[in-house]
Coordinates of C-alpha atoms in Angstrom, one line a residue:
E1440 CA -25.6 35.4 -15.8
R1441 CA -26.5 39.0 -14.8
A1442 CA -30.1 38.0 -13.9
G1443 CA -28.8 35.0 -11.9
G1444 CA -26.4 37.4 -10.0
N1445 CA -29.3 39.7 -9.3
V1446 CA -31.4 36.8 -7.9
V1447 CA -28.5 35.7 -5.6
Q1448 CA -27.9 39.2 -4.4
T1449 CA -31.6 39.7 -3.6
I1450 CA -31.7 36.4 -1.6
K1451 CA -28.6 37.4 0.4
E1452 CA -30.0 40.8 1.2
N1453 CA -33.4 39.3 2.3
K1454 CA -35.3 41.6 0.0
V1455 CA -38.5 41.0 -2.1
P1456 CA -38.4 42.9 -5.4
V1457 CA -41.5 45.0 -6.0
A1458 CA -41.8 43.8 -9.6
F1459 CA -41.6 40.2 -8.6
L1460 CA -44.3 40.7 -5.9
A1461 CA -46.5 42.5 -8.4
I1462 CA -46.2 39.6 -10.9
L1463 CA -47.1 37.1 -8.2
L1464 CA -50.1 39.2 -7.1
I1465 CA -51.4 39.6 -10.7
Q1466 CA -51.0 35.9 -11.3
F1467 CA -52.9 35.1 -8.1
I1468 CA -55.7 37.4 -9.1
L1469 CA -55.9 35.7 -12.5
I1470 CA -56.2 32.3 -10.9
I1471 CA -59.1 33.6 -8.7
I1472 CA -60.9 35.0 -11.8
D1473 CA -60.4 31.8 -13.7
R1474 CA -61.7 29.7 -10.8
A1475 CA -64.8 31.9 -10.5
L1476 CA -65.6 31.6 -14.2
Y1477 CA -65.2 27.8 -14.0
I1478 CA -67.6 27.5 -11.1
R1479 CA -70.2 29.7 -12.8
R1480 CA -69.7 27.9 -16.1
N1481 CA -69.5 31.2 -17.9
V1482 CA -68.0 30.3 -21.3
R1483 CA -68.5 33.8 -22.7
G1484 CA -66.7 35.4 -19.8
K1485 CA -63.9 32.8 -20.2
F1486 CA -63.6 33.7 -23.9
I1487 CA -63.3 37.4 -23.1
F1488 CA -60.9 36.6 -20.3
Q1489 CA -58.8 34.5 -22.6
I1490 CA -58.5 37.2 -25.3
L1491 CA -57.5 39.8 -22.7
Q1492 CA -54.8 37.5 -21.3
I1493 CA -53.3 36.8 -24.7
I1494 CA -53.1 40.5 -25.5
G1495 CA -51.7 41.3 -22.1
V1496 CA -49.1 38.6 -22.1
H1497 CA -47.8 39.3 -25.6
A1498 CA -47.7 43.1 -25.0
W1499 CA -45.8 42.5 -21.8
L1500 CA -43.3 40.0 -23.1
F1501 CA -42.5 41.5 -26.5
F1502 CA -42.8 45.3 -25.8
I1503 CA -43.0 46.4 -22.2
L1504 CA -40.5 44.0 -20.6
P1505 CA -37.7 44.5 -23.2
G1506 CA -38.1 48.2 -22.8
I1507 CA -37.7 48.0 -19.0
T1508 CA -34.8 45.4 -18.8
R1509 CA -33.1 46.3 -22.1
V1510 CA -33.0 42.6 -22.9
K1511 CA -34.7 41.2 -26.0
F1512 CA -37.2 38.3 -25.6
R1513 CA -35.0 35.9 -27.6
N1514 CA -32.2 36.5 -25.0
N1515 CA -34.4 36.2 -21.9
G1516 CA -34.5 32.5 -20.9
A1517 CA -36.8 33.1 -17.9
A1518 CA -39.3 35.0 -20.0
Q1519 CA -39.2 32.2 -22.7
L1520 CA -39.9 29.5 -20.0
W1521 CA -42.8 31.5 -18.6
Y1522 CA -44.2 32.1 -22.1
L1523 CA -44.1 28.3 -22.8
L1524 CA -46.1 27.6 -19.6
K1525 CA -48.6 30.3 -20.6
C1526 CA -49.0 28.8 -24.0
I1527 CA -49.8 25.4 -22.5
Y1528 CA -52.4 27.1 -20.2
F1529 CA -53.9 29.0 -23.2
G1530 CA -54.2 25.6 -25.1
Y1531 CA -56.1 24.0 -22.3
S1532 CA -58.2 27.1 -21.8
S1533 CA -59.2 27.1 -25.5
I1534 CA -60.5 23.6 -25.1
Q1535 CA -62.8 24.8 -22.3
V1536 CA -64.0 27.7 -24.6
R1537 CA -64.6 25.4 -27.5
C1538 CA -66.2 22.5 -25.7
G1539 CA -67.7 24.3 -22.8
Y1540 CA -67.5 23.6 -19.1
P1541 CA -68.8 20.3 -17.7
K1542 CA -72.4 20.2 -16.7
R1543 CA -71.6 18.7 -13.3
I1544 CA -68.5 19.7 -11.3
A1545 CA -67.7 16.7 -9.1
G1546 CA -65.4 18.2 -6.6
N1547 CA -61.7 17.7 -6.1
F1548 CA -59.9 15.7 -8.8
L1549 CA -57.8 14.0 -6.1
M1550 CA -60.9 12.4 -4.6
K1551 CA -61.8 10.4 -7.8
R1552 CA -60.0 7.3 -6.7
F1553 CA -59.3 5.5 -3.4
N1554 CA -55.7 4.5 -3.1
Y1555 CA -52.5 5.4 -1.2
I1556 CA -51.3 7.8 -3.9
N1557 CA -54.5 9.9 -4.0
Q1558 CA -54.7 9.8 -0.2
I1559 CA -51.2 11.1 0.3
L1560 CA -51.7 13.8 -2.4
Y1561 CA -55.0 14.8 -0.8
R1562 CA -53.4 15.0 2.7
G1563 CA -50.6 17.2 1.2
Y1564 CA -53.3 19.4 -0.3
L1565 CA -54.9 19.8 3.1
L1566 CA -51.6 20.8 4.6
V1567 CA -51.1 23.8 2.3
P1568 CA -52.0 26.8 4.4
F1569 CA -55.3 28.5 3.5
L1570 CA -55.7 26.6 0.2
L1571 CA -58.7 24.6 1.3
E1572 CA -60.3 27.6 2.9
L1573 CA -59.9 29.7 -0.3
R1574 CA -61.4 27.0 -2.5
T1575 CA -64.3 26.4 -0.1
I1576 CA -65.2 30.1 0.2
M1577 CA -65.0 30.6 -3.5
D1578 CA -67.2 27.5 -4.1
W1579 CA -69.8 28.9 -1.7
M1580 CA -69.6 32.4 -3.3
F1581 CA -70.1 31.3 -6.9
T1582 CA -72.4 28.3 -6.4
D1583 CA -76.2 28.7 -6.2
T1584 CA -77.0 27.3 -2.8
S1585 CA -79.4 27.8 0.2
L1586 CA -76.7 26.9 2.7
G1587 CA -74.9 29.4 4.9
L1588 CA -71.2 29.7 4.9
S1589 CA -70.8 27.8 8.2
S1590 CA -73.0 25.0 6.9
W1591 CA -71.1 24.9 3.7
L1592 CA -67.8 24.5 5.6
Q1593 CA -69.3 21.7 7.7
L1594 CA -70.4 20.0 4.5
E1595 CA -66.9 20.3 3.1
D1596 CA -65.4 18.9 6.3
I1597 CA -67.8 15.9 6.3
Y1598 CA -67.0 15.2 2.6
S1599 CA -63.3 15.3 3.3
N1600 CA -63.5 13.0 6.3
M1601 CA -65.7 10.5 4.3
Y1602 CA -63.1 10.4 1.6
L1603 CA -60.3 9.6 4.1
L1604 CA -62.4 6.9 5.7
K1605 CA -63.1 5.3 2.3
C1606 CA -59.4 5.3 1.7
A1607 CA -58.9 3.5 5.0
R1608 CA -61.6 1.0 4.1
W1609 CA -59.9 0.4 0.8
A1610 CA -56.6 -0.3 2.5
E1611 CA -58.3 -2.8 4.9
T1612 CA -59.8 -4.6 1.9
K1613 CA -56.6 -4.5 -0.1
Y1614 CA -54.4 -5.7 2.7
P1615 CA -56.7 -7.6 5.2
T1616 CA -55.5 -8.3 8.7
P1617 CA -57.0 -11.2 10.7
R1618 CA -59.1 -9.9 13.6
G1619 CA -57.8 -10.5 17.1
Q1620 CA -54.3 -11.2 16.0
T1621 CA -51.4 -9.1 17.3
R1622 CA -49.4 -7.0 14.9
P1623 CA -46.0 -8.3 13.7
K1624 CA -43.0 -7.0 15.6
L1625 CA -41.4 -5.9 12.4
T1626 CA -44.3 -3.6 11.7
K1627 CA -44.5 -2.4 15.3
Y1628 CA -40.8 -1.7 15.8
G1629 CA -40.2 -0.6 12.2
V1630 CA -43.1 1.8 11.7
G1631 CA -43.5 2.7 15.4
G1632 CA -39.7 3.0 16.0
S1633 CA -39.4 5.3 12.9
L1634 CA -42.2 7.6 14.1
L1635 CA -40.8 7.6 17.6
A1636 CA -37.4 8.5 16.4
L1637 CA -38.9 11.3 14.3
L1638 CA -40.8 12.8 17.2
I1639 CA -37.8 12.7 19.5
L1640 CA -35.7 14.4 16.8
L1641 CA -38.4 17.1 16.4
I1642 CA -38.4 17.7 20.1
W1643 CA -34.7 17.8 20.7
F1644 CA -33.3 19.0 17.4
P1645 CA -33.6 22.8 18.2
L1646 CA -31.7 22.4 21.5
L1647 CA -29.0 20.2 19.9
F1648 CA -28.7 22.6 16.9
F1649 CA -28.2 25.7 19.1
S1650 CA -25.9 23.7 21.4
F1651 CA -23.5 22.5 18.7
T1652 CA -23.6 25.6 16.4
S1653 CA -21.1 27.3 18.7
S1654 CA -18.5 24.6 17.8
F1655 CA -18.8 25.2 14.1
Y1656 CA -18.8 29.0 13.8
Q1657 CA -16.1 30.8 11.9
K1658 CA -13.7 32.6 14.2
N1659 CA -13.4 36.4 13.9
P1660 CA -10.4 37.6 16.1
P1661 CA -9.9 41.3 16.9
V1662 CA -7.8 43.3 14.5
E1663 CA -7.5 46.4 16.8
V1664 CA -8.0 46.9 20.6
T1665 CA -8.0 50.4 22.1
V1666 CA -7.7 51.0 25.8
E1667 CA -8.2 54.2 27.8
I1668 CA -7.8 55.0 31.6
K1669 CA -9.6 58.0 32.9
L1670 CA -9.2 59.5 36.4
G1671 CA -12.5 60.9 37.3
G1672 CA -14.4 62.4 34.4
Y1673 CA -11.4 64.1 32.8
L1674 CA -9.2 63.4 29.8
P1675 CA -7.6 60.0 29.7
I1676 CA -4.3 59.6 31.5
Y1677 CA -3.5 56.5 29.4
R1678 CA -4.4 55.6 25.9
M1679 CA -3.0 52.8 23.8
T1680 CA -4.0 50.9 20.6
A1681 CA -2.9 47.4 20.0
Q1682 CA -2.5 46.2 16.4
N1683 CA -0.8 43.6 14.3
G1684 CA 2.1 42.1 16.4
D1685 CA 0.5 43.1 19.7
I1686 CA -2.4 40.8 19.0
S1687 CA -1.5 37.1 18.8
P1688 CA -3.6 34.0 18.9
F1689 CA -3.3 31.3 21.5
I1690 CA -1.3 28.2 20.7
A1691 CA -2.1 24.7 22.0
A1692 CA 0.6 24.9 24.7
D1693 CA -0.8 28.2 26.0
Y1694 CA -4.3 26.8 26.0
N1695 CA -3.3 23.6 27.9
E1696 CA -1.5 25.7 30.5
L1697 CA -4.5 27.9 30.9
R1698 CA -6.8 24.9 31.4
T1699 CA -4.4 23.5 33.9
K1700 CA -4.3 26.7 36.0
I1701 CA -8.1 27.0 35.8
G1702 CA -8.6 23.4 36.8
Q1703 CA -6.7 23.9 40.1
P1704 CA -8.8 23.4 43.3
A1705 CA -8.5 27.1 44.1
N1706 CA -10.7 28.0 41.2
T1707 CA -14.4 27.3 40.8
E1708 CA -16.0 24.7 38.6
D1709 CA -17.7 27.4 36.6
A1710 CA -14.3 28.5 35.2
A1711 CA -13.4 25.0 34.1
A1712 CA -16.9 24.5 32.5
F1713 CA -16.6 27.9 30.7
I1714 CA -13.2 27.1 29.2
R1715 CA -14.3 23.7 27.9
D1716 CA -16.6 25.5 25.4
F1717 CA -13.6 27.1 23.6
N1718 CA -10.6 25.9 21.6
S1719 CA -7.2 27.5 21.4
D1720 CA -8.1 29.2 18.1
D1721 CA -11.0 31.0 19.9
I1722 CA -8.7 32.8 22.4
T1723 CA -6.6 35.9 21.5
C1724 CA -3.9 37.5 23.6
V1725 CA -3.6 41.3 23.5
N1726 CA -0.4 43.0 24.7
M1727 CA -0.7 46.6 25.7
L1728 CA 2.5 48.8 26.0
A1729 CA 3.1 50.5 29.3
K1730 CA 3.6 53.9 27.8
S1731 CA 0.7 56.0 26.6
T1732 CA 0.4 57.3 23.0
E1733 CA -1.0 60.6 24.2
I1734 CA 0.1 63.1 26.9
W1735 CA -2.3 63.9 29.7
Q1736 CA -3.4 67.4 29.0
I1737 CA -5.2 68.8 32.0
S1738 CA -5.6 72.5 32.9
Q1739 CA -4.4 73.9 36.2
P1740 CA -8.0 74.6 37.5
I1741 CA -9.1 71.1 36.8
R1742 CA -5.8 69.8 38.4
D1743 CA -6.6 71.8 41.6
I1744 CA -10.2 70.4 41.7
L1745 CA -8.9 66.8 41.4
I1746 CA -6.3 67.4 44.2
T1747 CA -9.0 68.9 46.4
D1748 CA -11.2 65.8 45.8
L1749 CA -8.4 63.5 46.7
S1750 CA -7.6 65.5 49.9
Q1751 CA -11.2 65.5 51.1
N1752 CA -11.4 61.7 50.9
K1753 CA -14.1 61.7 48.2
S1754 CA -14.5 58.5 46.2
I1755 CA -12.7 59.0 42.9
P1756 CA -13.8 56.8 39.9
V1757 CA -11.1 55.3 37.7
R1758 CA -12.6 54.2 34.4
F1759 CA -11.0 51.5 32.3
S1760 CA -12.7 51.6 28.8
Y1761 CA -11.8 49.3 25.9
T1762 CA -12.9 49.1 22.3
I1763 CA -12.5 46.0 20.2
V1764 CA -12.6 46.1 16.5
R1765 CA -13.2 43.0 14.4
A1766 CA -13.3 42.4 10.6
P1767 CA -16.8 43.3 9.4
P1768 CA -18.8 40.2 8.4
G1769 CA -19.3 39.5 4.8
Q1770 CA -22.5 38.7 3.0
D1771 CA -21.7 35.0 3.0
D1772 CA -21.3 34.8 6.8
A1773 CA -24.3 33.2 8.5
E1774 CA -23.6 34.7 11.9
D1775 CA -24.6 38.3 12.6
I1776 CA -21.5 40.0 14.1
T1777 CA -21.0 43.6 15.2
A1778 CA -17.7 44.8 13.9
E1779 CA -17.0 47.2 16.8
V1780 CA -17.9 46.6 20.4
A1781 CA -17.0 48.5 23.6
N1782 CA -17.4 48.5 27.3
E1783 CA -16.2 50.2 30.5
H1784 CA -15.0 48.9 33.8
T1785 CA -15.0 51.3 36.8
I1786 CA -13.1 51.1 40.1
Y1787 CA -13.4 53.7 42.9
I1788 CA -10.5 55.0 45.0
L1789 CA -12.1 54.9 48.4
P1790 CA -11.1 57.0 51.4
E1791 CA -9.3 54.1 53.1
N1792 CA -6.8 54.0 50.3
E1793 CA -4.6 56.7 51.9
G1794 CA -1.3 55.6 50.4
L1795 CA -2.7 55.6 46.9
R1796 CA -4.5 58.9 47.3
Q1797 CA -1.3 60.6 48.7
S1798 CA 0.8 59.3 45.9
L1799 CA -1.6 60.7 43.3
I1800 CA -1.6 64.1 45.2
D1801 CA 2.2 64.2 45.1
I1802 CA 2.2 63.5 41.4
L1803 CA -0.4 66.1 40.7
N1804 CA 1.5 68.7 42.8
G1805 CA 4.8 67.9 41.2
T1806 CA 6.5 67.2 44.5
I1807 CA 8.1 64.0 43.2
E1808 CA 11.4 64.4 41.5
T1809 CA 11.5 63.8 37.7
R1810 CA 14.1 61.0 38.0
T1811 CA 12.2 59.3 40.8
S1812 CA 9.9 56.4 39.6
I1813 CA 6.8 55.6 41.6
N1814 CA 4.5 52.6 41.2
I1815 CA 0.8 53.0 41.8
T1816 CA -1.3 49.9 42.0
I1817 CA -5.1 50.0 41.5
L1818 CA -6.5 46.5 42.1
R1819 CA -9.0 44.9 39.7
L1820 CA -8.9 47.9 37.3
M1821 CA -8.1 46.0 34.1
P1822 CA -10.0 42.8 33.4
R1823 CA -7.6 40.1 32.3
F1824 CA -10.1 37.8 30.6
I1825 CA -12.8 39.3 28.4
H1826 CA -15.6 37.4 26.6
V1827 CA -16.3 39.1 23.3
K1828 CA -19.8 38.1 22.1
P1829 CA -21.1 38.4 18.5
K1830 CA -23.4 41.4 19.1
A1831 CA -23.6 42.1 22.9
K1832 CA -21.2 44.2 24.9
P1833 CA -17.9 42.4 25.9
E1834 CA -17.8 41.4 29.5
E1835 CA -15.2 40.3 32.0
I1836 CA -15.3 36.6 32.7
E1837 CA -16.4 36.6 36.4
S1838 CA -15.3 33.0 37.1
F1839 CA -11.7 33.8 36.0
R1840 CA -11.1 36.6 38.4
K1841 CA -9.3 34.4 40.9

């Protein structure tokens, strides 16, 4: 159970253990050596190789591996299975040592017969990456020949094509078709239709997959939203964090009302097309309180600089920044999601906004009475609709501005 858990954990973390990689590499090298001895028909070398393998396998399984893993051989099921396979290999290898290698090596064992089964298996063998190339180069290396490597590769290619042609001739002899007669419609539409459907699926499946995956993802609503408003580059004049009750999901009635408003003629078709890709569960409403959680602490020299900038009709930036925190994705989640994303939206107070600038100057100078309330409106400062993506920065939905 512990080993199974380690395997699952390794797969989830997309890691390849060094020990596992070393075992695979050693096993691959042993296969190469065994193949070289077979081609050279070196029985003495095979005997020495067999003895060294037996000593190495038993030393590894019964002494080294239990010392590393602290698990005895009788309690290690994977090691027992591997040992069983090795014993079968040692048994067949001992037959080669006792009886010797064949005098004539007649090529690939799959090419002994001509039928559909051997043909399919041989085509599968050809599809394995680099397997044919490895075998061909090793045959050329360990075989006494006057051919160069390129000529040897051409010979192997001719031999392969001849075998496939002989399989085709066998099929024509086994299942003859009258010459000059059209193929049955069942064969044409059955075989041809299946291949056509398979090709169409291979062409369009990636697009269909990426198009429909957005409808099956697991929602991850925000758990915390923090908003700040800065006047110029100074400390924020407003800061508020929304949590728990201030964050509520959309219900079906809210979603239908939003779709109705967006579908009005005054809005663009892009807005209606955008909202169709989402359900009510995908939308979350965040309510920010009007009062800030922090007091605006600005020194008198900085206050004077800000008043001077407003009086001289300089463009003053007002920065609306927001940070959205979501639950971190677990290891079982297929989608890669960034737990915390943030962005900033900036609006400039231009020289022509005289009323707004004068109101800010009065507030900074303290000329307004304490009991007097004044409303200052900065248009398009706070985005009402924000699209929060899995990894990229959240952005305002441009088509929803109206």
